[in-house]
């Protein structure tokens, strides 16, 4: 169990009002929880830059009729097989597939995998999300 530490924060009144409105809209129960998420988000961004361990997901939406595309997506996933935990394929509609690729590894490597997949011609949309896979999850 991690020990909690209390500290004071000074903010301009207007900025705090905007922050309270935002956390209310997002459904946070307290300012503390919102601050914790902001700090975690900043630390995770630092991980991304410094190549620390992350876990996350790459998502792709692509045209299922393009068979060359399927082969290319598969080839790249085999090239990066050491990063991939699992993949889920969803047939979105008659024309489109959604692929969700769960990943774990160095942030830089995960980024290169995501960039390789997203840049394939015919991939309509691609995203990558990462969370810290070590002490930043405390
Ligand atoms: Ni499909």
PDB file of C-alpha atoms and ligand atoms in Angstrom:
ATOM      1  CA  UNK A   1       0.000   0.000   0.000  1.00  0.00           C
ATOM      2  CA  UNK A   2       1.454   3.339  -1.089  1.00  0.00           C
ATOM      3  CA  UNK A   3       1.533   6.079   1.553  1.00  0.00           C
ATOM      4  CA  UNK A   4      -0.587   9.124   0.695  1.00  0.00           C
ATOM      5  CA  UNK A   5       0.945  12.587   1.071  1.00  0.00           C
ATOM      6  CA  UNK A   6      -1.138  15.783   1.258  1.00  0.00           C
ATOM      7  CA  UNK A   7       0.104  19.024  -0.256  1.00  0.00           C
ATOM      8  CA  UNK A   8      -1.372  22.447  -0.973  1.00  0.00           C
ATOM      9  CA  UNK A   9      -1.841  23.911  -4.429  1.00  0.00           C
ATOM     10  CA  UNK A  10      -2.347  27.626  -5.158  1.00  0.00           C
ATOM     11  CA  UNK A  11      -4.356  28.489  -8.263  1.00  0.00           C
ATOM     12  CA  UNK A  12      -6.039  31.545  -9.723  1.00  0.00           C
ATOM     13  CA  UNK A  13      -9.755  31.533  -8.858  1.00  0.00           C
ATOM     14  CA  UNK A  14     -10.854  31.515 -12.510  1.00  0.00           C
ATOM     15  CA  UNK A  15      -8.534  28.621 -13.372  1.00  0.00           C
ATOM     16  CA  UNK A  16      -9.824  26.590 -10.444  1.00  0.00           C
ATOM     17  CA  UNK A  17     -13.440  27.259 -11.490  1.00  0.00           C
ATOM     18  CA  UNK A  18     -12.661  25.975 -14.989  1.00  0.00           C
ATOM     19  CA  UNK A  19     -10.889  22.948 -13.533  1.00  0.00           C
ATOM     20  CA  UNK A  20     -13.865  22.167 -11.271  1.00  0.00           C
ATOM     21  CA  UNK A  21     -16.263  22.447 -14.218  1.00  0.00           C
ATOM     22  CA  UNK A  22     -14.082  20.116 -16.264  1.00  0.00           C
ATOM     23  CA  UNK A  23     -13.737  17.465 -13.579  1.00  0.00           C
ATOM     24  CA  UNK A  24     -17.465  17.612 -12.906  1.00  0.00           C
ATOM     25  CA  UNK A  25     -18.154  17.070 -16.621  1.00  0.00           C
ATOM     26  CA  UNK A  26     -15.693  14.181 -16.676  1.00  0.00           C
ATOM     27  CA  UNK A  27     -17.251  12.610 -13.597  1.00  0.00           C
ATOM     28  CA  UNK A  28     -14.343  12.863 -11.168  1.00  0.00           C
ATOM     29  CA  UNK A  29     -15.400  12.394  -7.532  1.00  0.00           C
ATOM     30  CA  UNK A  30     -12.724  14.751  -6.210  1.00  0.00           C
ATOM     31  CA  UNK A  31     -10.029  17.214  -7.210  1.00  0.00           C
ATOM     32  CA  UNK A  32      -7.467  14.802  -5.796  1.00  0.00           C
ATOM     33  CA  UNK A  33      -8.434  12.070  -8.232  1.00  0.00           C
ATOM     34  CA  UNK A  34      -8.324  14.522 -11.142  1.00  0.00           C
ATOM     35  CA  UNK A  35      -4.858  15.732 -10.081  1.00  0.00           C
ATOM     36  CA  UNK A  36      -3.634  12.160  -9.793  1.00  0.00           C
ATOM     37  CA  UNK A  37      -4.768  11.448 -13.370  1.00  0.00           C
ATOM     38  CA  UNK A  38      -3.105  14.620 -14.664  1.00  0.00           C
ATOM     39  CA  UNK A  39       0.172  13.711 -12.968  1.00  0.00           C
ATOM     40  CA  UNK A  40       0.029  10.110 -14.205  1.00  0.00           C
ATOM     41  CA  UNK A  41      -0.700  11.370 -17.730  1.00  0.00           C
ATOM     42  CA  UNK A  42       2.331  13.639 -17.625  1.00  0.00           C
ATOM     43  CA  UNK A  43       4.571  10.847 -16.326  1.00  0.00           C
ATOM     44  CA  UNK A  44       3.296   8.476 -19.014  1.00  0.00           C
ATOM     45  CA  UNK A  45       4.103  11.067 -21.672  1.00  0.00           C
ATOM     46  CA  UNK A  46       7.619  11.236 -20.240  1.00  0.00           C
ATOM     47  CA  UNK A  47       7.860   7.441 -20.482  1.00  0.00           C
ATOM     48  CA  UNK A  48       6.912   7.677 -24.138  1.00  0.00           C
ATOM     49  CA  UNK A  49       9.734  10.093 -24.755  1.00  0.00           C
ATOM     50  CA  UNK A  50      12.330   8.206 -22.750  1.00  0.00           C
ATOM     51  CA  UNK A  51      11.603   4.715 -23.953  1.00  0.00           C
ATOM     52  CA  UNK A  52      10.346   3.255 -20.688  1.00  0.00           C
ATOM     53  CA  UNK A  53       8.091   0.201 -20.532  1.00  0.00           C
ATOM     54  CA  UNK A  54       4.487   0.732 -21.588  1.00  0.00           C
ATOM     55  CA  UNK A  55       1.391  -1.356 -22.227  1.00  0.00           C
ATOM     56  CA  UNK A  56      -1.415  -0.310 -24.518  1.00  0.00           C
ATOM     57  CA  UNK A  57      -3.321  -0.838 -27.718  1.00  0.00           C
ATOM     58  CA  UNK A  58      -2.988  -0.032 -31.382  1.00  0.00           C
ATOM     59  CA  UNK A  59      -6.296   0.191 -33.255  1.00  0.00           C
ATOM     60  CA  UNK A  60      -6.723   0.163 -37.012  1.00  0.00           C
ATOM     61  CA  UNK A  61      -9.734   0.600 -39.256  1.00  0.00           C
ATOM     62  CA  UNK A  62      -9.235  -0.601 -42.794  1.00  0.00           C
ATOM     63  CA  UNK A  63     -10.960  -1.739 -45.953  1.00  0.00           C
ATOM     64  CA  UNK A  64     -11.467  -5.474 -45.814  1.00  0.00           C
ATOM     65  CA  UNK A  65     -11.731  -5.832 -49.609  1.00  0.00           C
ATOM     66  CA  UNK A  66      -8.048  -4.967 -50.072  1.00  0.00           C
ATOM     67  CA  UNK A  67      -6.355  -8.320 -49.729  1.00  0.00           C
ATOM     68  CA  UNK A  68      -2.872  -6.799 -50.238  1.00  0.00           C
ATOM     69  CA  UNK A  69      -3.530  -4.704 -47.157  1.00  0.00           C
ATOM     70  CA  UNK A  70      -4.323  -7.741 -45.000  1.00  0.00           C
ATOM     71  CA  UNK A  71      -1.021  -9.363 -45.957  1.00  0.00           C
ATOM     72  CA  UNK A  72       0.938  -6.193 -45.201  1.00  0.00           C
ATOM     73  CA  UNK A  73      -0.740  -5.775 -41.796  1.00  0.00           C
ATOM     74  CA  UNK A  74       0.078  -9.404 -40.973  1.00  0.00           C
ATOM     75  CA  UNK A  75       3.721  -9.083 -42.132  1.00  0.00           C
ATOM     76  CA  UNK A  76       4.302  -6.068 -39.911  1.00  0.00           C
ATOM     77  CA  UNK A  77       2.730  -7.757 -36.902  1.00  0.00           C
ATOM     78  CA  UNK A  78       5.070 -10.724 -37.394  1.00  0.00           C
ATOM     79  CA  UNK A  79       8.036  -8.328 -37.613  1.00  0.00           C
ATOM     80  CA  UNK A  80       7.020  -6.920 -34.203  1.00  0.00           C
ATOM     81  CA  UNK A  81       5.723 -10.179 -32.688  1.00  0.00           C
ATOM     82  CA  UNK A  82       7.728  -9.699 -29.486  1.00  0.00           C
ATOM     83  CA  UNK A  83       5.617  -6.607 -28.648  1.00  0.00           C
ATOM     84  CA  UNK A  84       2.190  -8.085 -29.357  1.00  0.00           C
ATOM     85  CA  UNK A  85       0.201  -9.757 -26.587  1.00  0.00           C
ATOM     86  CA  UNK A  86      -2.984 -10.428 -28.563  1.00  0.00           C
ATOM     87  CA  UNK A  87      -5.062  -9.161 -31.439  1.00  0.00           C
ATOM     88  CA  UNK A  88      -8.800  -8.878 -31.861  1.00  0.00           C
ATOM     89  CA  UNK A  89     -10.452  -8.573 -35.228  1.00  0.00           C
ATOM     90  CA  UNK A  90     -13.948  -7.122 -35.525  1.00  0.00           C
ATOM     91  CA  UNK A  91     -15.936  -7.042 -38.778  1.00  0.00           C
ATOM     92  CA  UNK A  92     -17.413  -3.554 -38.435  1.00  0.00           C
ATOM     93  CA  UNK A  93     -19.659  -3.668 -41.468  1.00  0.00           C
ATOM     94  CA  UNK A  94     -19.660  -5.031 -45.006  1.00  0.00           C
ATOM     95  CA  UNK A  95     -16.549  -3.058 -45.976  1.00  0.00           C
ATOM     96  CA  UNK A  96     -14.585  -2.309 -42.833  1.00  0.00           C
ATOM     97  CA  UNK A  97     -12.538  -4.186 -40.265  1.00  0.00           C
ATOM     98  CA  UNK A  98     -11.389  -2.990 -36.863  1.00  0.00           C
ATOM     99  CA  UNK A  99      -8.228  -4.535 -35.470  1.00  0.00           C
ATOM    100  CA  UNK A 100      -7.251  -4.010 -31.839  1.00  0.00           C
ATOM    101  CA  UNK A 101      -3.679  -5.020 -31.077  1.00  0.00           C
ATOM    102  CA  UNK A 102      -2.704  -5.248 -27.401  1.00  0.00           C
ATOM    103  CA  UNK A 103       0.956  -4.364 -26.964  1.00  0.00           C
ATOM    104  CA  UNK A 104       3.628  -4.259 -24.289  1.00  0.00           C
ATOM    105  CA  UNK A 105       7.219  -3.084 -24.605  1.00  0.00           C
ATOM    106  CA  UNK A 106       9.432  -0.030 -24.903  1.00  0.00           C
ATOM    107  CA  UNK A 107       7.453   3.060 -25.832  1.00  0.00           C
ATOM    108  CA  UNK A 108       9.680   3.771 -28.827  1.00  0.00           C
ATOM    109  CA  UNK A 109       9.182   0.256 -30.235  1.00  0.00           C
ATOM    110  CA  UNK A 110       5.413   0.411 -29.705  1.00  0.00           C
ATOM    111  CA  UNK A 111       5.411   3.770 -31.483  1.00  0.00           C
ATOM    112  CA  UNK A 112       7.346   2.319 -34.436  1.00  0.00           C
ATOM    113  CA  UNK A 113       4.870  -0.579 -34.705  1.00  0.00           C
ATOM    114  CA  UNK A 114       1.923   1.832 -34.624  1.00  0.00           C
ATOM    115  CA  UNK A 115       3.524   4.124 -37.216  1.00  0.00           C
ATOM    116  CA  UNK A 116       4.307   1.186 -39.531  1.00  0.00           C
ATOM    117  CA  UNK A 117       0.701   0.006 -39.415  1.00  0.00           C
ATOM    118  CA  UNK A 118      -0.956   3.415 -39.631  1.00  0.00           C
ATOM    119  CA  UNK A 119       1.126   4.454 -42.616  1.00  0.00           C
ATOM    120  CA  UNK A 120       0.012   1.510 -44.777  1.00  0.00           C
ATOM    121  CA  UNK A 121      -1.936   2.784 -47.747  1.00  0.00           C
ATOM    122  CA  UNK A 122      -5.587   1.854 -47.268  1.00  0.00           C
ATOM    123  CA  UNK A 123      -5.577   2.004 -43.464  1.00  0.00           C
ATOM    124  CA  UNK A 124      -8.292   4.581 -42.893  1.00  0.00           C
ATOM    125  CA  UNK A 125      -7.626   5.355 -39.261  1.00  0.00           C
ATOM    126  CA  UNK A 126      -5.132   4.254 -36.662  1.00  0.00           C
ATOM    127  CA  UNK A 127      -4.562   5.159 -33.032  1.00  0.00           C
ATOM    128  CA  UNK A 128      -2.154   4.150 -30.306  1.00  0.00           C
ATOM    129  CA  UNK A 129      -2.731   4.489 -26.580  1.00  0.00           C
ATOM    130  CA  UNK A 130      -0.160   3.707 -23.936  1.00  0.00           C
ATOM    131  CA  UNK A 131      -0.102   3.393 -20.179  1.00  0.00           C
ATOM    132  CA  UNK A 132       2.954   3.120 -17.995  1.00  0.00           C
ATOM    133  CA  UNK A 133       3.727  -0.532 -17.326  1.00  0.00           C
ATOM    134  CA  UNK A 134       5.748   0.010 -14.169  1.00  0.00           C
ATOM    135  CA  UNK A 135       5.847   2.170 -11.038  1.00  0.00           C
ATOM    136  CA  UNK A 136       3.729   4.963 -12.550  1.00  0.00           C
ATOM    137  CA  UNK A 137       0.612   2.837 -12.115  1.00  0.00           C
ATOM    138  CA  UNK A 138       0.849   3.126  -8.294  1.00  0.00           C
TER     139      UNK A 138
HETATM  140 NI1  LIG B   1     -13.091  -8.211 -40.907  1.00  0.00          NI
END
